[in-house]
Short mmCIF file of C-alpha atoms and ligand atoms in Angstrom, two decimals:
data_model
loop_
_atom_site.label_atom_id
_atom_site.label_comp_id
_atom_site.label_asym_id
_atom_site.label_seq_id
_atom_site.Cartn_x
_atom_site.Cartn_y
_atom_site.Cartn_z
CA MET A 1 21.43 21.97 10.49
CA LEU A 2 21.32 20.39 13.94
CA CYS A 3 18.89 17.78 15.29
CA LYS A 4 16.20 19.59 17.23
CA ILE A 5 15.71 16.84 19.79
CA CYS A 6 19.42 16.37 20.42
CA LYS A 7 19.72 20.16 20.78
CA SER A 8 16.98 20.23 23.40
CA LYS A 9 19.08 17.73 25.37
CA GLY A 10 22.15 19.91 25.07
CA LYS A 11 23.80 17.75 22.40
CA ARG A 12 24.95 18.96 19.00
CA THR A 13 24.24 16.31 16.37
CA LYS A 14 24.00 16.92 12.63
CA ALA A 15 20.53 16.41 11.20
CA VAL A 16 20.12 13.93 8.33
CA ILE A 17 16.68 15.14 7.31
CA TYR A 18 14.63 18.33 7.45
CA LEU A 19 10.87 17.80 7.52
CA ARG A 20 9.79 21.14 6.14
CA HIS A 21 6.10 20.84 6.88
CA HIS A 22 6.78 19.86 10.50
CA ARG A 23 9.70 22.32 10.76
CA LEU A 24 11.74 19.53 12.20
CA ALA A 25 15.41 18.72 11.62
CA LEU A 26 16.39 15.31 12.96
CA CYS A 27 19.43 13.07 13.29
CA LYS A 28 19.25 9.47 12.15
CA GLU A 29 18.32 8.07 15.55
CA HIS A 30 15.61 10.65 16.21
CA PHE A 31 14.16 10.46 12.71
CA VAL A 32 13.74 6.67 12.98
CA GLU A 33 12.18 7.13 16.40
CA TRP A 34 9.87 9.89 15.13
CA PHE A 35 8.85 7.82 12.10
CA GLU A 36 7.93 4.73 14.11
CA LYS A 37 6.02 6.88 16.59
CA GLN A 38 3.98 8.35 13.74
CA VAL A 39 3.13 4.85 12.51
CA GLN A 40 2.06 3.76 16.00
CA LYS A 41 -0.07 6.90 16.36
CA THR A 42 -1.87 6.23 13.08
CA VAL A 43 -2.47 2.56 13.94
CA LYS A 44 -3.99 3.64 17.25
CA GLN A 45 -5.98 6.60 15.94
CA PHE A 46 -7.84 4.49 13.38
CA LYS A 47 -7.91 1.34 15.53
CA MET A 48 -6.23 -0.52 12.66
CA PHE A 49 -5.27 -3.58 14.69
CA SER A 50 -4.36 -4.59 18.21
CA ARG A 51 -1.26 -6.24 19.62
CA LYS A 52 -3.17 -9.52 19.82
CA GLU A 53 -3.83 -9.69 16.10
CA LYS A 54 -1.60 -11.24 13.47
CA VAL A 55 -0.93 -8.66 10.77
CA ALA A 56 -0.40 -9.57 7.11
CA VAL A 57 1.82 -7.04 5.33
CA ALA A 58 1.53 -6.99 1.54
CA VAL A 59 5.10 -6.59 0.31
CA SER A 60 6.02 -5.81 -3.28
CA GLY A 61 9.75 -5.41 -2.64
CA GLY A 62 9.52 -1.62 -2.91
CA LYS A 63 10.62 0.90 -0.29
CA ASP A 64 7.17 1.57 1.16
CA SER A 65 6.02 -1.96 1.85
CA LEU A 66 9.38 -3.16 3.20
CA SER A 67 9.66 -0.08 5.43
CA LEU A 68 6.15 -0.81 6.66
CA TRP A 69 7.05 -4.38 7.50
CA LEU A 70 10.15 -3.24 9.41
CA ALA A 71 8.31 -0.49 11.30
CA LEU A 72 5.45 -2.77 12.38
CA HIS A 73 7.90 -5.51 13.35
CA ARG A 74 9.95 -3.06 15.42
CA LEU A 75 6.79 -1.74 17.08
CA GLY A 76 6.23 -5.27 18.36
CA TYR A 77 3.40 -6.47 16.12
CA GLU A 78 3.19 -10.08 14.98
CA THR A 79 3.79 -9.61 11.27
CA TYR A 80 3.83 -11.90 8.23
CA GLY A 81 4.78 -10.84 4.72
CA ILE A 82 2.64 -11.71 1.72
CA HIS A 83 4.21 -11.45 -1.72
CA ILE A 84 2.47 -12.06 -5.01
CA SER A 85 4.91 -13.18 -7.68
CA LEU A 86 3.39 -12.16 -10.99
CA GLY A 87 5.87 -13.70 -13.43
CA ILE A 88 6.87 -10.39 -15.06
CA GLU A 89 9.96 -11.18 -17.10
CA GLY A 90 11.02 -7.70 -18.24
CA TRP A 91 14.13 -6.62 -16.29
CA ASN A 92 13.75 -9.90 -14.36
CA TYR A 93 11.31 -7.80 -12.36
CA SER A 94 9.33 -10.53 -10.57
CA GLU A 95 12.33 -12.74 -9.90
CA LYS A 96 14.28 -9.86 -8.38
CA SER A 97 11.29 -8.63 -6.34
CA LEU A 98 10.82 -12.07 -4.81
CA GLU A 99 14.52 -12.31 -4.00
CA VAL A 100 14.43 -8.89 -2.30
CA CYS A 101 11.39 -9.89 -0.20
CA ARG A 102 12.95 -13.25 0.75
CA LYS A 103 16.19 -11.60 1.84
CA PHE A 104 14.31 -9.07 3.93
CA SER A 105 12.14 -11.72 5.56
CA GLU A 106 15.31 -13.58 6.58
CA ARG A 107 16.85 -10.40 7.89
CA ILE A 108 14.03 -9.69 10.29
CA GLY A 109 13.35 -13.35 10.98
CA ARG A 110 9.68 -13.23 9.99
CA PRO A 111 7.86 -15.60 7.60
CA LEU A 112 7.08 -14.66 4.01
CA ILE A 113 4.06 -16.18 2.29
CA VAL A 114 4.59 -16.33 -1.47
CA PHE A 115 1.88 -16.79 -4.08
CA ASN A 116 3.31 -17.67 -7.46
CA LEU A 117 0.80 -16.88 -10.21
CA LYS A 118 2.34 -19.12 -12.86
CA GLU A 119 2.53 -22.09 -10.49
CA GLU A 120 -0.94 -21.65 -9.02
CA PHE A 121 -2.93 -20.48 -12.05
CA GLY A 122 -0.75 -21.77 -14.90
CA TYR A 123 -0.24 -18.28 -16.37
CA THR A 124 1.84 -15.20 -15.70
CA ILE A 125 0.03 -11.86 -15.36
CA GLU A 126 1.15 -10.87 -18.86
CA GLU A 127 -0.26 -14.10 -20.32
CA ILE A 128 -3.51 -13.47 -18.48
CA ALA A 129 -3.79 -9.89 -19.77
CA LYS A 130 -2.96 -10.99 -23.33
CA GLY A 131 -5.46 -13.84 -23.19
CA ALA A 132 -8.14 -11.46 -21.99
CA GLY A 133 -7.37 -9.17 -24.94
CA ARG A 134 -6.19 -6.40 -22.65
CA ARG A 135 -3.19 -4.29 -23.54
CA ASP A 136 -3.01 -2.52 -20.19
CA VAL A 137 -1.38 -5.24 -18.11
CA CYS A 138 -1.36 -2.95 -15.08
CA SER A 139 -5.12 -2.70 -14.68
CA VAL A 140 -5.61 -6.48 -15.00
CA CYS A 141 -2.71 -6.84 -12.59
CA GLY A 142 -4.39 -4.47 -10.13
CA THR A 143 -7.57 -6.55 -10.15
CA PHE A 144 -5.65 -9.79 -9.62
CA LYS A 145 -3.50 -8.31 -6.86
CA ARG A 146 -6.48 -6.97 -4.93
CA TYR A 147 -8.27 -10.30 -5.30
CA LEU A 148 -5.23 -12.34 -4.30
CA MET A 149 -4.22 -10.22 -1.33
CA ASN A 150 -7.66 -10.72 0.14
CA ARG A 151 -7.80 -14.42 -0.68
CA ILE A 152 -4.31 -15.25 0.61
CA ALA A 153 -4.89 -13.27 3.80
CA LYS A 154 -8.20 -15.06 4.38
CA GLU A 155 -6.83 -18.51 3.59
CA HIS A 156 -4.07 -17.99 6.14
CA GLY A 157 -6.47 -16.86 8.82
CA PHE A 158 -5.59 -13.16 8.89
CA LYS A 159 -8.22 -10.60 9.76
CA VAL A 160 -6.14 -7.61 8.75
CA LEU A 161 -4.00 -6.74 5.75
CA ALA A 162 -1.64 -3.73 5.68
CA THR A 163 -0.37 -2.06 2.50
CA GLY A 164 2.40 0.49 2.01
CA HIS A 165 0.33 3.34 0.53
CA ASN A 166 1.84 6.65 1.68
CA LEU A 167 0.62 10.26 1.90
CA ASP A 168 1.76 11.00 -1.66
CA ASP A 169 -0.33 8.06 -2.94
CA GLU A 170 -3.37 8.94 -0.84
CA SER A 171 -3.37 12.68 -1.55
CA ALA A 172 -2.89 12.04 -5.30
CA LEU A 173 -5.81 9.60 -5.26
CA LEU A 174 -7.88 12.14 -3.35
CA LEU A 175 -7.07 14.90 -5.84
CA SER A 176 -7.91 12.64 -8.76
CA ASN A 177 -11.21 11.55 -7.20
CA THR A 178 -12.03 15.18 -6.41
CA MET A 179 -11.27 16.40 -9.93
CA ARG A 180 -13.79 13.89 -11.24
CA TRP A 181 -16.17 14.22 -8.27
CA GLU A 182 -16.22 10.49 -7.76
CA ILE A 183 -18.61 10.63 -4.83
CA GLY A 184 -18.55 6.86 -4.29
CA TYR A 185 -14.76 6.69 -4.15
CA LEU A 186 -14.58 9.80 -2.00
CA GLY A 187 -16.99 8.26 0.48
CA ARG A 188 -14.91 5.13 0.72
CA GLN A 189 -11.36 6.53 0.71
CA TYR A 190 -10.15 5.96 4.25
CA PRO A 191 -7.08 4.54 6.06
CA VAL A 192 -9.17 1.60 7.32
CA LEU A 193 -11.71 -0.43 5.40
CA PRO A 194 -13.59 -2.70 7.81
CA GLU A 195 -13.76 -6.45 7.59
CA GLU A 196 -17.07 -7.18 5.89
CA GLY A 197 -18.79 -9.26 3.24
CA GLY A 198 -15.90 -11.69 2.78
CA PHE A 199 -13.21 -9.00 2.75
CA VAL A 200 -10.48 -8.79 5.36
CA ARG A 201 -9.85 -5.42 7.05
CA LYS A 202 -7.50 -3.29 4.93
CA VAL A 203 -5.28 -0.70 6.56
CA LYS A 204 -2.76 1.93 5.45
CA PRO A 205 -0.53 2.82 8.41
CA PHE A 206 1.71 5.08 6.25
CA CYS A 207 -1.14 7.32 5.08
CA PHE A 208 0.30 10.38 6.88
CA LEU A 209 3.94 9.77 5.92
CA THR A 210 5.39 11.22 2.72
CA GLU A 211 7.37 9.28 0.17
CA LYS A 212 10.43 11.28 1.13
CA GLU A 213 10.00 10.05 4.69
CA THR A 214 9.46 6.38 3.77
CA VAL A 215 12.44 6.35 1.42
CA SER A 216 14.60 7.99 4.09
CA TYR A 217 13.48 5.40 6.63
CA ALA A 218 14.34 2.61 4.16
CA ILE A 219 17.79 4.01 3.42
CA LEU A 220 18.68 4.82 7.04
CA ASN A 221 17.75 1.25 7.99
CA ARG A 222 19.75 -0.15 5.08
CA ILE A 223 16.75 -1.86 3.55
CA GLU A 224 17.60 -3.33 0.15
CA TYR A 225 14.56 -2.54 -1.95
CA MET A 226 13.61 -2.59 -5.65
CA GLU A 227 14.52 0.79 -7.03
CA THR A 228 12.80 0.31 -10.35
CA GLY A 229 9.05 0.09 -10.69
CA CYS A 230 7.24 -2.50 -12.77
CA PRO A 231 8.32 -2.41 -16.46
CA ASN A 232 4.67 -2.41 -17.55
CA ALA A 233 3.80 0.76 -15.66
CA LYS A 234 3.01 3.43 -18.21
CA GLU A 235 2.99 7.14 -17.54
CA ALA A 236 0.26 6.78 -14.96
CA THR A 237 -2.12 9.69 -14.53
CA SER A 238 -1.48 9.48 -10.79
CA ARG A 239 2.01 10.80 -11.61
CA VAL A 240 0.51 14.02 -12.90
CA TYR A 241 -1.52 14.50 -9.72
CA LYS A 242 1.62 13.81 -7.68
CA GLN A 243 3.50 16.46 -9.66
CA ALA A 244 0.71 18.98 -9.16
CA LEU A 245 0.71 18.34 -5.43
CA ALA A 246 4.50 18.54 -5.29
CA LEU A 247 4.31 22.03 -6.79
CA LEU A 248 1.70 23.12 -4.23
CA GLU A 249 3.74 21.56 -1.44
CA HIS A 250 6.85 23.38 -2.60
CA LYS A 251 5.07 26.73 -2.57
CA MET A 252 3.05 26.01 0.55
CA PRO A 253 4.64 23.40 2.82
CA GLY A 254 2.08 21.23 4.58
CA THR A 255 -0.51 21.38 1.79
CA LYS A 256 -0.56 17.64 1.11
CA LEU A 257 -1.00 16.63 4.70
CA ARG A 258 -3.64 19.30 5.33
CA PHE A 259 -5.54 18.41 2.17
CA TYR A 260 -5.76 14.75 3.18
CA LYS A 261 -6.31 15.24 6.93
CA GLU A 262 -9.03 17.85 6.48
CA PHE A 263 -10.70 15.63 3.90
CA LEU A 264 -10.85 12.78 6.42
CA LYS A 265 -12.15 15.04 9.15
CA ARG A 266 -14.54 17.33 7.33
CA ALA A 267 -15.39 16.20 3.82
CA ARG A 268 -15.50 12.44 3.86
CA PRO A 269 -18.34 12.16 6.38
CA ILE A 270 -20.50 14.16 3.96
CA PHE A 271 -19.68 11.89 1.01
CA GLU A 272 -20.10 8.82 3.16
CA LYS A 273 -23.75 9.74 3.71
CA GLU A 274 -24.23 9.73 -0.04
CA LEU A 275 -23.07 6.15 -0.40
CA LYS A 276 -25.83 4.02 -1.72
CA GLU A 277 -26.71 0.67 -0.34
CA GLN A 278 -23.84 -1.74 -0.89
CA LEU A 279 -24.50 -4.15 -3.72
CA GLU A 280 -25.46 -7.55 -2.45
CA LEU A 281 -22.33 -9.72 -2.30
CA ASN A 282 -22.34 -13.47 -2.58
CA GLU A 283 -19.68 -16.15 -2.76
CA CYS A 284 -18.11 -16.94 -6.12
CA GLU A 285 -19.25 -20.39 -7.24
CA VAL A 286 -15.69 -21.31 -8.17
CA CYS A 287 -13.40 -19.81 -5.53
CA GLY A 288 -15.77 -18.66 -2.77
CA MET A 289 -14.50 -15.08 -2.71
CA PRO A 290 -17.00 -12.19 -2.51
CA THR A 291 -18.56 -11.04 -5.80
CA THR A 292 -21.71 -9.44 -7.15
CA ALA A 293 -21.92 -11.96 -10.03
CA PRO A 294 -22.32 -15.73 -9.68
CA VAL A 295 -18.66 -16.20 -10.69
CA CYS A 296 -16.05 -13.56 -9.79
CA SER A 297 -14.17 -11.66 -12.51
CA VAL A 298 -10.86 -13.38 -11.73
CA CYS A 299 -12.35 -16.87 -12.10
CA ARG A 300 -14.20 -15.80 -15.24
CA THR A 301 -10.96 -14.53 -16.80
CA LEU A 302 -9.13 -17.75 -15.91
CA GLU A 303 -11.95 -19.92 -17.24
CA ARG A 304 -12.03 -18.02 -20.52
CA LEU A 305 -8.29 -18.53 -20.90
CA LYS A 306 -8.56 -22.26 -20.29
CA ASN A 307 -11.46 -22.59 -22.72
CA ALA A 308 -9.60 -20.66 -25.41
CA GLU A 309 -6.64 -22.98 -25.00
CA GLY A 310 -8.88 -26.04 -25.18
CA GLY A 311 -10.35 -24.66 -28.39
CA GLU A 312 -6.94 -24.34 -29.98
CA ASN A 313 -6.07 -28.00 -29.48
P1 AMP B 401 1.22 -0.18 -5.87
O1 AMP B 401 -0.19 -0.27 -6.28
O2 AMP B 401 2.15 -0.97 -6.74
O3 AMP B 401 1.70 1.21 -5.59
O4 AMP B 401 1.30 -0.94 -4.47
C1 AMP B 401 0.59 -0.51 -3.36
C2 AMP B 401 0.79 -1.49 -2.23
O5 AMP B 401 0.29 -2.78 -2.61
C3 AMP B 401 2.25 -1.73 -1.86
O6 AMP B 401 2.71 -0.79 -0.92
C4 AMP B 401 2.19 -3.11 -1.27
O7 AMP B 401 1.76 -3.07 0.08
C5 AMP B 401 1.11 -3.80 -2.09
N1 AMP B 401 1.67 -4.60 -3.23
C6 AMP B 401 1.94 -4.15 -4.48
N2 AMP B 401 2.42 -5.15 -5.26
C7 AMP B 401 2.47 -6.26 -4.50
C8 AMP B 401 2.86 -7.63 -4.71
N3 AMP B 401 3.34 -8.06 -5.90
N4 AMP B 401 2.76 -8.49 -3.68
C9 AMP B 401 2.28 -8.09 -2.49
N5 AMP B 401 1.88 -6.83 -2.23
C10 AMP B 401 1.97 -5.91 -3.20
FE1 FES B 402 1.52 -5.56 -12.18
FE2 FES B 402 2.79 -3.58 -13.23
S1 FES B 402 1.75 -5.09 -14.27
S2 FES B 402 2.84 -4.30 -11.19
ZN1 ZN B 403 18.96 13.68 17.48
ZN1 ZN B 404 -13.85 -16.67 -8.04
#
């Protein structure tokens, strides 16, 4: 297959990728150009951030978040990486992830802000989950990551935080919320969540790009990323929704993108109207982050752990 753009300029270049749902075959150069243009378009369409704003990019060391950092950097935004090091020992997962993020930050010459859980809180995420009597490390981890991303971004003076969620993630989440008619989640699922009530603005500039596209961008740009996921990740239900969507996509190319885009345009405004009054948020007495209780759930978990330890001695 030949690159469509090269062909239109009278040049015959072999395509490296065929984007079935866009009916577009592209060479390396034109795919990278197309990809970055898509990101810029999404940033503009949802007014995610301006060129004057510093952008914090949450990087896990995976293909999506590192590709996002590179794309935003190349598009001329002032970017900073934020990495949360969770202390996961299996497969040397956390150590390797940090190394990958450090190397990448050096490559593009941009700073990386690292938050080390064990150093800052005295416990790894597994110790925290165990202490809280929770077997599903991942859900505790999710709560801590969301909390920390917001806190670190705020403490460093960022107004906006970008994550690497792609179209596969967003459409799977949409399908799962739809199957359960989670009106509240459906009303809130959006590529931009505004800065409010102690939360920084959260944006997902890859929401219209598929995983195949982000992985291709990473490989074509020789990004060294973590190929294995977290060792604690169980067979997540989101995987099943991704498989279901992959089948639909295979039979009807463009389904995923249409499903998500039409939701944003036509369905979400209806659910948004159903959203009840936001719960009153106040500042956590311990850390100052937004919470509905006097002390936030992260501080409560940490306090309980410390008390339990004190009791043992
Ligand atoms: P996940 O929930 O693991 O699929 O991650 C979704 C997004 O959260 C990634 O694309 C990153 O932007 C961000 N993220 C996940 N883990 C970390 C981490 N340890 N440190 C910083 N950001 C992360
Ligand atoms: Fe946190 Fe899996 S336990 S990434
Ligand atoms: Zn080309
Ligand atoms: Zn707190």
